[in-house]
Amino acid sequence: MADQQDLMELAKRRGFFFGSNGAYGGTAGFYTFGPEGASLKHNVEAAWRDQFTLRLGNDEIEAPTIMPEAVFEASGHLDGFDDMLVECAECGASHRADHLIEDAVNDIEDAEALGIERVGELIAEHDLACPACGASLAGEPVEDFNLMFETSIGPGSGQPGYMRPETAQGIFVEFPRLKEYARGQLPFGVTQIGTAYRNEISPRRGIIRVREFTQAELEQFIDPEEDEPPLGEVDDVEVTLYPATEQHADDGEYIETTIGEAVDEGIIGSPWVAYFLGIAQGWYERVGVDMDRFRFRQHLAGERAHYAADCWDAESEIGGNWIEIAGFAYRGDYDLTKHGEYSEDRFTVFKRYDEPITVEKAVVDPDMSALGPEFGGAAAGIAEALQDLAERNPDAFDQDEVTVEANGEEYTVDTEIANFAIEEQTESGEHITPHVVEPSFGVGRTVYTLLEHGYSEDEVDGETRSYLSLAPEIAPTNVAVFPLVSNDDALVAVATDVSQALRQAGISVSYDDSGSIGRRYRRQDEVGTPFCVTVDQDGLEGNDEDTVTLRERDSAAQIRIPVAELADELEAIFSGEQTFGDLSSRYGDVETDVTTA
Ligand code: AMP
């Protein structure tokens, strides 16, 4: 397993990621992805897009990252998107109160679920000290701290706005339009890969908990009464589950099962959530997560976000801790109902019945020539209230008078003026609010997992080397090409041609002619480049063989391969048609390592 310090050091040295704004003393919680890291991250995003947008047949959008206050009033983030904050009176440092408890008290894994008061009590009971200065935190108030970054839209006092704390809201608020693009047909899914912002109280562990990060989210809109996921596609996918019941039990264990069985046995309540867990399992495997250090954990009741009816997290084991890398939430109709209530638009779809139906409907047709003179400006509101009352409680119109509320006042109206009737109406369908199932992936945490799970050390030629065993699809560079020495024009010319030919074949190539071959191999091993090609004298035209050496990263094994075959053979490896092992058996391992000689 990678030592965290080694990995952070490698990340910085090799240009994966580093703390931002170092020249100005750094800004906690903000990281810059360097050349290798940005490339790796883009490859992860491309693989996600391939699976969750393309292969699942969804549409991708790109929404703004700043949204007006009204959106977050509706979504509940303004009120409910809080973490527990405790500040040290001595040194002023801020801490996540629930994390302090979890770190200090052995059998508490989810302190947030205990509530703010109990967390305050526990800090006092255990006389917890400030991790920064050691002063006692007992008796310090624990407060809710809203995680959204606030800003102002436009000059002057402007209109309050917020950096979005999840990409999801950018999809929900556009639902009235997005459903049109989906021709009003459920189910449909919309994806988005983009930045989210959370003013984390104590950012930590490198890019694991930061204040600006990339999410890849899918919002799957379904008719909860009709739409079933294609579970058959993932029935046999094997998963490691850690349901809430097991987490409560003293001797709780993981359940190794298949998605199909987990649904049959009710371990995963929602078939849609189960479906996405199955798809995600395959995707994580594809991008190179070590599946022995991976599990799906169900949220405990107190841990669930304000919108979630059920939630499972994908977790990877990093440095001995389990880290949430994706969340799979059944959000029900929460978001669309809220936006429907708070906005002017309709967040429903029209569901057509197989056959039109006839229904009896209570209606009123108020006589406005009587209502107007009697109630003046309130008349229109009263007319609406009468219709409401007719639908809710038609029996009220059996009396001579009915009382309704409009604009906060009560009005008594002569029933005759209301013109109440029961009418037969034909309805061809109804407006329903879709439910939402949401797989939400953290891209940065996936990147970190791949680095940590891919990090290995071994001995080559009597020296310890470290390398990153990244999947070819994800590695920042597919192939590195070296001329054996840089001061031989003929070698450089062939190496340049080989680079160009590989690039033309769509393979990403890094050309490197600086330092000894050994150093160049080490550099490429550490950034996870799957293959290195070295051009030596045998690669020169006119020589009998016209070959180059091809070295595989993980085994450090080398073969000689004709220059003319190189691009095709590599492409076949990258597309999964063959392995390096297949190539070795055809071309034979190089017995002595000529390139390091
Ligand atoms: P959540 O909406 O909290 O379930 O977050 C969805 C995903 O975003 C998580 O599974 C993480 O992978 C990622 N994420 C959430 N908060 C952070 C953060 N502060 N830093 C990095 N990634 C995060």
XYZ file of C-alpha atoms and ligand atoms in Angstrom:
620
model
C 0.000 0.000 0.000
C 1.225 3.500 -0.821
C 2.511 5.589 2.023
C 0.382 8.771 1.941
C 3.423 10.966 2.240
C 5.203 9.196 -0.644
C 2.144 9.540 -2.808
C 1.637 13.249 -2.103
C 5.302 13.813 -2.775
C 5.083 11.902 -6.053
C 1.922 13.809 -7.015
C 3.736 17.096 -6.604
C 7.086 16.054 -8.099
C 5.582 14.477 -11.193
C 2.908 17.111 -11.796
C -0.285 15.307 -10.787
C -1.567 17.871 -8.288
C -0.345 20.372 -5.730
C -1.802 22.998 -3.374
C -2.796 26.132 -5.282
C -1.456 29.660 -4.893
C 1.798 28.549 -3.276
C 3.459 31.858 -4.214
C 0.977 33.585 -1.900
C 1.270 31.163 0.960
C -1.287 28.661 -0.396
C -5.056 28.476 0.036
C -6.351 25.530 2.045
C -8.794 23.367 0.145
C -7.764 24.402 -3.383
C -5.620 22.209 -5.617
C -4.203 22.606 -9.098
C -3.939 19.577 -11.333
C -0.565 19.684 -13.087
C 0.059 18.401 -16.623
C -0.059 14.690 -15.702
C -2.958 15.131 -13.262
C -5.077 17.203 -15.639
C -4.581 14.599 -18.339
C -5.438 11.762 -15.951
C -8.518 13.629 -14.722
C -9.722 14.290 -18.264
C -9.311 10.618 -19.088
C -11.402 9.669 -16.042
C -14.068 12.147 -17.149
C -13.991 10.778 -20.694
C -14.400 7.215 -19.405
C -17.296 8.355 -17.194
C -18.936 10.155 -20.108
C -18.500 7.063 -22.252
C -20.302 4.889 -19.692
C -22.884 7.147 -18.081
C -23.800 9.370 -21.017
C -23.040 7.419 -24.172
C -23.574 3.776 -23.269
C -26.619 4.487 -21.092
C -28.097 6.665 -23.834
C -28.351 9.854 -21.788
C -27.925 13.531 -22.680
C -25.242 15.768 -21.250
C -25.674 19.441 -20.392
C -23.460 22.215 -19.075
C -25.072 24.704 -16.682
C -23.641 27.787 -14.929
C -21.830 27.322 -11.616
C -23.420 30.390 -9.981
C -27.133 30.259 -9.301
C -29.543 32.717 -7.650
C -30.676 32.374 -4.054
C -34.196 31.296 -4.979
C -32.824 28.008 -6.371
C -31.237 27.087 -3.063
C -34.238 28.223 -1.055
C -36.241 25.723 -3.060
C -33.631 22.950 -3.010
C -33.234 23.179 0.767
C -29.503 23.932 0.638
C -29.907 27.388 2.172
C -31.472 25.882 5.278
C -30.075 22.405 5.431
C -26.657 22.185 3.801
C -24.722 22.565 7.032
C -21.809 20.948 8.802
C -21.105 21.113 12.532
C -18.577 23.780 13.402
C -16.659 24.220 16.633
C -14.120 27.013 16.968
C -11.207 27.093 19.362
C -11.434 30.108 21.654
C -7.685 29.994 22.199
C -6.255 29.925 18.648
C -9.336 30.569 16.494
C -8.948 27.333 14.454
C -12.188 25.888 13.013
C -12.981 22.185 13.202
C -15.686 19.768 12.068
C -17.182 18.902 15.458
C -18.500 15.532 14.261
C -15.090 14.545 12.860
C -13.397 15.334 16.181
C -15.771 12.913 17.883
C -15.286 10.215 15.246
C -11.512 10.507 15.544
C -11.530 10.412 19.359
C -14.288 7.959 20.269
C -13.735 4.426 19.097
C -17.230 3.159 18.442
C -18.729 6.313 16.904
C -18.477 6.263 13.134
C -21.171 8.734 12.215
C -21.348 11.532 14.766
C -23.414 13.782 12.486
C -26.337 11.432 12.982
C -26.259 12.131 16.748
C -27.339 15.751 16.323
C -25.659 18.989 17.235
C -26.527 18.990 20.938
C -25.222 15.505 21.602
C -22.018 16.271 19.701
C -21.478 19.325 21.957
C -22.026 17.140 25.024
C -19.618 14.487 23.759
C -16.891 17.066 23.195
C -17.284 18.110 26.831
C -17.575 14.518 28.155
C -14.366 13.484 26.419
C -12.738 16.847 27.089
C -11.548 17.006 23.483
C -8.626 19.275 22.695
C -8.110 21.583 19.730
C -5.983 19.611 17.215
C -4.209 22.857 16.308
C -3.150 24.210 19.717
C -4.174 21.640 22.329
C -6.557 23.926 24.266
C -9.728 22.310 25.600
C -12.836 22.586 23.427
C -15.199 21.531 26.242
C -18.018 24.028 26.531
C -17.351 25.705 23.173
C -20.581 26.100 21.201
C -21.171 23.738 18.288
C -22.937 25.527 15.445
C -24.428 24.773 12.061
C -22.224 26.212 9.321
C -23.675 26.527 5.822
C -21.230 25.167 3.264
C -22.249 27.322 0.311
C -20.003 30.106 -0.991
C -22.113 33.236 -1.258
C -21.592 35.875 -3.907
C -23.408 38.791 -5.386
C -24.776 38.838 -8.927
C -24.403 42.239 -10.596
C -22.991 45.513 -9.259
C -23.906 47.229 -6.025
C -25.707 45.134 -3.485
C -26.824 43.038 -6.462
C -28.829 39.876 -6.203
C -27.538 37.202 -3.828
C -26.124 34.194 -5.599
C -24.278 31.032 -4.606
C -21.625 28.851 -6.142
C -23.468 25.581 -6.706
C -22.692 22.987 -4.016
C -23.646 20.164 -6.403
C -24.007 20.104 -10.160
C -27.432 18.491 -9.796
C -29.391 21.722 -9.292
C -28.302 22.945 -12.731
C -30.160 19.954 -14.160
C -33.237 20.159 -11.914
C -33.967 23.854 -12.551
C -33.941 23.245 -16.300
C -36.267 20.262 -16.079
C -39.196 22.055 -17.801
C -36.992 22.489 -20.882
C -35.071 19.218 -20.623
C -38.282 17.207 -20.608
C -39.185 18.839 -23.937
C -35.909 17.624 -25.435
C -36.811 14.163 -24.151
C -40.191 14.588 -25.907
C -41.931 14.379 -22.557
C -41.154 10.653 -22.303
C -39.970 8.989 -19.110
C -37.561 7.531 -18.248
C -34.726 9.766 -19.369
C -31.363 10.702 -17.929
C -29.340 13.903 -17.995
C -25.666 14.054 -17.063
C -23.282 16.829 -16.218
C -19.575 16.953 -15.409
C -18.602 20.178 -13.715
C -17.314 22.079 -10.748
C -19.028 22.183 -7.367
C -18.056 24.352 -4.422
C -18.284 23.678 -0.716
C -16.760 25.893 1.916
C -15.524 22.879 3.891
C -14.741 23.668 7.532
C -11.539 21.691 7.533
C -10.322 20.586 4.117
C -7.945 17.661 4.440
C -6.077 14.780 2.886
C -4.980 16.464 -0.305
C -7.654 16.386 -2.987
C -9.962 14.160 -0.921
C -11.773 17.002 0.847
C -11.402 20.283 -0.996
C -13.442 23.432 -1.442
C -13.672 23.280 -5.222
C -14.012 19.933 -6.960
C -15.424 18.231 -10.021
C -18.518 16.105 -9.915
C -19.868 13.807 -12.576
C -23.577 13.379 -12.003
C -26.454 11.584 -13.650
C -30.030 12.535 -12.865
C -32.288 9.692 -13.958
C -35.926 10.801 -14.197
C -38.413 7.975 -13.819
C -42.092 7.272 -13.429
C -41.992 5.423 -10.099
C -45.101 3.426 -10.963
C -44.078 2.230 -14.385
C -40.370 2.423 -15.065
C -38.110 -0.495 -14.263
C -34.367 -0.463 -14.818
C -32.877 -3.087 -17.191
C -31.698 -5.147 -14.216
C -30.941 -8.113 -16.462
C -27.830 -6.286 -17.652
C -26.311 -6.290 -14.166
C -27.965 -9.293 -12.491
C -24.736 -11.265 -12.256
C -22.434 -8.413 -11.298
C -20.695 -9.322 -8.053
C -20.565 -6.645 -5.380
C -19.412 -6.165 -1.803
C -22.222 -4.565 0.193
C -22.186 -3.077 3.660
C -25.861 -2.458 4.472
C -27.045 -0.307 7.402
C -28.187 -3.374 9.368
C -24.660 -4.819 9.308
C -23.163 -1.502 10.383
C -25.486 -1.511 13.408
C -24.634 -5.086 14.370
C -21.706 -5.680 16.757
C -20.232 -8.323 14.469
C -21.445 -6.693 11.247
C -20.013 -8.166 8.079
C -19.845 -7.381 4.401
C -22.260 -9.208 2.166
C -20.670 -10.631 -0.959
C -23.468 -11.105 -3.418
C -24.726 -10.242 -6.878
C -26.906 -7.299 -7.798
C -29.719 -9.682 -8.770
C -29.664 -11.429 -5.398
C -29.331 -8.177 -3.476
C -32.559 -6.959 -5.075
C -34.366 -10.289 -4.605
C -33.422 -10.371 -0.935
C -34.336 -6.733 -0.376
C -30.812 -5.741 0.670
C -30.949 -2.918 -1.846
C -34.466 -1.517 -1.690
C -34.594 0.393 -4.961
C -34.012 -1.596 -8.168
C -32.845 1.640 -9.830
C -30.190 2.236 -7.180
C -29.175 -1.424 -7.523
C -28.913 -1.044 -11.291
C -26.568 1.920 -10.989
C -24.451 0.143 -8.369
C -24.011 -2.684 -10.888
C -23.054 -0.280 -13.677
C -20.688 1.603 -11.343
C -19.002 -1.632 -10.223
C -18.108 -2.391 -13.835
C -16.942 1.151 -14.462
C -14.676 1.311 -11.414
C -13.154 -1.992 -12.442
C -12.606 -0.679 -15.965
C -10.766 2.465 -14.836
C -8.514 0.516 -12.478
C -9.871 0.709 -8.926
C -8.615 -2.243 -6.858
C -11.914 -4.051 -6.261
C -10.514 -5.728 -3.129
C -10.362 -2.247 -1.640
C -13.820 -1.171 -2.729
C -17.320 -1.539 -1.267
C -20.828 -0.131 -1.404
C -21.987 1.156 1.984
C -25.565 2.091 2.758
C -26.132 5.372 4.576
C -27.428 5.181 8.112
C -30.737 6.982 8.618
C -29.212 10.046 10.331
C -26.533 10.402 7.696
C -28.740 10.866 4.675
C -28.890 14.225 2.923
C -32.084 16.227 3.287
C -33.308 15.076 -0.126
C -32.466 11.376 -0.016
C -34.929 8.565 0.667
C -32.216 5.887 0.428
C -28.554 6.261 -0.311
C -25.550 4.018 -0.934
C -21.994 5.221 -1.257
C -19.205 3.739 -3.315
C -16.209 3.726 -0.998
C -12.573 3.049 -1.662
C -9.966 2.209 0.911
C -7.270 4.845 1.027
C -4.448 4.788 3.542
C -6.456 2.487 5.830
C -9.610 4.676 5.737
C -12.786 4.206 3.761
C -13.544 7.263 1.632
C -16.803 8.039 -0.151
C -16.042 8.366 -3.848
C -19.605 8.358 -5.179
C -23.122 8.570 -3.805
C -26.194 6.810 -5.207
C -29.313 8.517 -3.884
C -32.975 7.857 -4.435
C -34.107 11.491 -4.308
C -37.786 10.696 -4.960
C -39.851 13.666 -6.157
C -38.226 15.993 -3.621
C -36.327 18.286 -5.996
C -38.884 18.634 -8.753
C -41.738 19.170 -6.290
C -39.776 21.890 -4.509
C -38.865 23.715 -7.714
C -42.494 23.385 -8.820
C -43.623 25.015 -5.577
C -41.067 27.824 -5.510
C -40.935 28.740 -9.207
C -43.378 29.793 -11.883
C -42.786 26.725 -14.025
C -44.194 23.240 -14.194
C -41.910 20.415 -13.047
C -44.171 17.582 -14.151
C -44.656 15.438 -17.213
C -47.950 14.577 -18.796
C -48.611 10.880 -18.540
C -51.086 9.739 -21.135
C -53.501 6.941 -20.172
C -53.835 3.904 -22.437
C -57.483 4.851 -22.888
C -59.072 8.213 -22.023
C -61.149 7.986 -18.849
C -64.316 9.727 -17.779
C -64.219 11.340 -14.363
C -66.704 13.245 -12.308
C -65.351 16.606 -11.371
C -66.675 19.168 -8.918
C -66.562 22.598 -10.553
C -67.736 26.112 -9.778
C -68.589 28.891 -12.185
C -68.813 31.911 -9.867
C -71.078 34.726 -10.936
C -68.539 37.511 -11.107
C -71.211 40.175 -11.592
C -72.277 39.354 -8.035
C -68.840 38.565 -6.533
C -67.218 41.748 -7.939
C -69.525 44.352 -6.401
C -69.671 42.497 -3.087
C -65.962 41.721 -2.547
C -64.131 44.222 -4.808
C -60.426 43.396 -5.351
C -60.692 40.092 -3.446
C -63.202 38.640 -5.932
C -60.696 36.867 -8.186
C -58.949 35.224 -5.211
C -62.297 34.130 -3.830
C -63.260 32.563 -7.173
C -60.046 30.530 -7.127
C -60.586 29.514 -3.520
C -64.113 28.332 -4.364
C -62.742 26.052 -7.078
C -60.162 24.682 -4.633
C -62.858 24.012 -2.074
C -65.046 22.289 -4.664
C -62.222 19.843 -5.456
C -61.264 19.254 -1.836
C -64.689 19.149 -0.178
C -67.645 19.197 -2.585
C -70.060 18.496 0.315
C -69.441 22.033 1.593
C -71.649 23.278 -1.224
C -74.680 21.458 0.253
C -75.052 24.401 2.658
C -76.554 27.806 1.816
C -73.246 29.501 2.405
C -69.590 28.520 2.083
C -66.582 30.073 3.768
C -63.259 30.311 1.965
C -59.909 31.898 2.627
C -58.296 34.243 0.118
C -55.226 36.429 0.656
C -55.210 35.472 4.332
C -58.832 36.652 4.977
C -61.996 34.615 5.389
C -64.994 35.347 3.186
C -68.497 33.896 3.385
C -70.202 33.520 0.025
C -73.746 32.664 -0.904
C -73.576 29.134 -2.408
C -75.842 30.104 -5.306
C -73.296 32.668 -6.530
C -70.688 29.881 -6.764
C -72.750 27.908 -9.308
C -71.489 24.578 -8.062
C -71.959 21.479 -10.263
C -70.641 17.955 -10.744
C -69.543 17.544 -14.349
C -68.395 14.534 -16.299
C -65.040 15.176 -17.937
C -62.873 13.108 -20.237
C -59.227 12.954 -19.269
C -56.518 11.610 -21.523
C -53.809 11.566 -18.860
C -52.414 13.276 -15.792
C -49.482 15.436 -14.778
C -47.049 13.479 -12.625
C -43.877 14.524 -10.867
C -41.066 12.169 -11.875
C -38.821 10.614 -9.276
C -35.066 11.075 -9.469
C -32.318 8.507 -9.003
C -28.877 10.074 -8.808
C -25.442 8.542 -9.173
C -23.037 11.325 -8.155
C -19.297 10.765 -8.626
C -16.409 12.786 -7.247
C -13.816 12.974 -10.020
C -10.927 14.122 -7.796
C -11.515 11.304 -5.313
C -11.566 8.808 -8.157
C -8.264 10.209 -9.425
C -6.762 9.923 -5.955
C -8.011 6.357 -5.590
C -6.445 5.372 -8.915
C -3.093 6.839 -7.879
C -3.171 5.174 -4.474
C -4.413 1.800 -5.743
C -2.043 1.902 -8.704
C 1.058 2.809 -6.708
C 3.546 -0.054 -6.463
C 7.177 -0.601 -5.668
C 9.457 -3.423 -6.791
C 13.075 -4.211 -7.585
C 14.402 -3.845 -11.106
C 18.101 -4.421 -11.813
C 18.794 -4.368 -8.095
C 17.155 -0.976 -7.613
C 13.859 -0.108 -5.989
C 11.526 1.565 -8.400
C 8.041 2.982 -7.883
C 5.467 2.856 -10.627
C 1.824 3.634 -11.166
C -0.138 0.762 -12.560
C -2.756 2.822 -14.386
C -5.151 1.397 -16.977
C -4.007 2.403 -20.490
C -7.323 4.223 -21.027
C -6.671 6.377 -17.962
C -2.886 6.867 -18.010
C -1.906 10.458 -18.898
C 0.292 9.154 -21.710
C -0.084 5.883 -23.615
C 3.456 5.486 -24.901
C 6.820 7.189 -24.328
C 9.329 7.151 -27.162
C 13.070 7.532 -26.556
C 16.073 7.654 -28.853
C 18.743 5.620 -27.004
C 21.002 8.661 -27.052
C 20.080 12.197 -27.955
C 23.201 13.130 -29.860
C 22.762 10.686 -32.731
C 20.792 12.382 -35.501
C 19.845 9.125 -37.188
C 18.329 7.711 -33.946
C 16.550 10.978 -33.221
C 15.069 11.025 -36.737
C 13.662 7.485 -36.396
C 12.371 8.173 -32.869
C 10.636 11.328 -34.117
C 9.067 9.380 -37.000
C 7.900 6.631 -34.639
C 6.313 9.266 -32.348
C 4.496 10.852 -35.255
C 3.262 7.534 -36.604
C 1.869 6.550 -33.188
C 0.205 9.950 -32.762
C -1.402 9.589 -36.183
C -2.820 6.283 -34.978
C -4.543 8.177 -32.117
C -2.083 7.078 -29.425
C -0.902 9.749 -26.989
C 2.880 9.942 -27.017
C 5.471 11.585 -24.845
C 8.862 12.048 -26.527
C 11.763 12.132 -24.110
C 15.468 12.354 -24.869
C 16.823 13.823 -21.657
C 18.924 11.882 -19.161
C 19.923 8.237 -19.071
C 17.530 5.596 -20.328
C 17.174 4.332 -16.756
C 16.068 7.759 -15.574
C 13.622 8.066 -18.443
C 12.077 4.687 -17.586
C 11.751 5.733 -13.942
C 10.055 8.992 -14.943
C 7.532 7.198 -17.155
C 6.948 4.451 -14.573
C 6.074 7.082 -12.011
C 3.497 8.769 -14.204
C 1.997 5.422 -15.167
C 2.899 5.310 -18.880
C 2.022 1.732 -19.896
C 4.682 1.346 -22.620
C 8.078 2.770 -23.532
C 9.633 2.434 -26.976
C 13.384 2.811 -27.300
C 15.042 3.333 -30.654
C 18.596 2.000 -30.826
C 20.917 1.099 -33.716
C 18.733 -1.856 -34.715
C 15.956 0.562 -35.474
C 17.872 2.300 -38.199
C 16.857 1.729 -41.766
C 19.229 -0.553 -43.613
C 19.901 -2.635 -40.543
C 18.762 -6.210 -40.898
C 16.034 -6.158 -38.344
C 14.745 -2.608 -38.292
C 13.311 -3.086 -34.800
C 12.759 -1.134 -31.596
C 12.360 -2.339 -28.021
C 8.961 -2.173 -26.418
C 8.945 -2.232 -22.619
C 5.901 -2.894 -20.486
C 5.584 -0.828 -17.323
C 4.399 -3.301 -14.676
C 6.671 -6.227 -15.560
C 9.503 -4.080 -16.943
C 9.772 -6.871 -19.582
C 11.031 -5.927 -23.032
C 10.525 -7.320 -26.502
C 11.918 -6.413 -29.881
C 9.338 -5.531 -32.436
C 9.576 -4.347 -36.061
C 8.975 -0.604 -36.373
C 6.404 -1.239 -39.095
C 4.247 -3.390 -36.753
C 4.442 -1.120 -33.702
C 1.346 1.078 -34.130
C -0.966 -1.819 -35.058
C 0.243 -4.048 -32.224
C -0.133 -1.258 -29.663
C -3.580 -0.344 -30.904
C -4.616 -3.972 -30.533
C -3.417 -3.906 -26.927
C -5.245 -0.658 -26.123
C -8.466 -1.912 -27.645
C -8.251 -5.073 -25.551
C -7.763 -7.442 -28.511
C -4.457 -8.699 -27.168
C -2.159 -8.379 -24.163
C 1.518 -7.642 -23.872
C 1.872 -11.321 -22.938
C 0.471 -12.328 -26.358
C 3.034 -10.079 -28.007
C 5.892 -11.539 -25.943
C 5.015 -15.034 -26.973
C 5.103 -13.990 -30.623
C 8.190 -11.812 -30.559
C 10.013 -13.277 -27.531
C 11.388 -11.447 -24.502
C 14.649 -9.609 -24.867
C 17.089 -11.700 -22.840
C 19.476 -8.958 -21.914
C 18.311 -5.461 -21.391
C 20.222 -3.737 -24.175
C 18.706 -0.366 -23.506
C 20.059 0.034 -19.995
C 23.466 -1.319 -20.948
P -22.400 14.285 -2.030
O -23.341 15.206 -2.752
O -21.926 14.835 -0.725
O -22.879 12.871 -1.952
O -21.093 14.277 -2.931
C -21.023 13.561 -4.111
C -19.590 13.209 -4.404
O -18.817 14.400 -4.552
C -18.915 12.467 -3.257
O -19.095 11.091 -3.385
C -17.468 12.841 -3.415
O -16.836 11.977 -4.319
C -17.529 14.224 -4.000
N -17.261 15.245 -2.957
C -18.121 15.729 -2.055
N -17.533 16.654 -1.281
C -16.253 16.762 -1.698
C -15.125 17.559 -1.310
N -15.213 18.462 -0.332
N -13.956 17.392 -1.963
C -13.856 16.497 -2.972
N -14.881 15.735 -3.385
C -16.069 15.853 -2.771
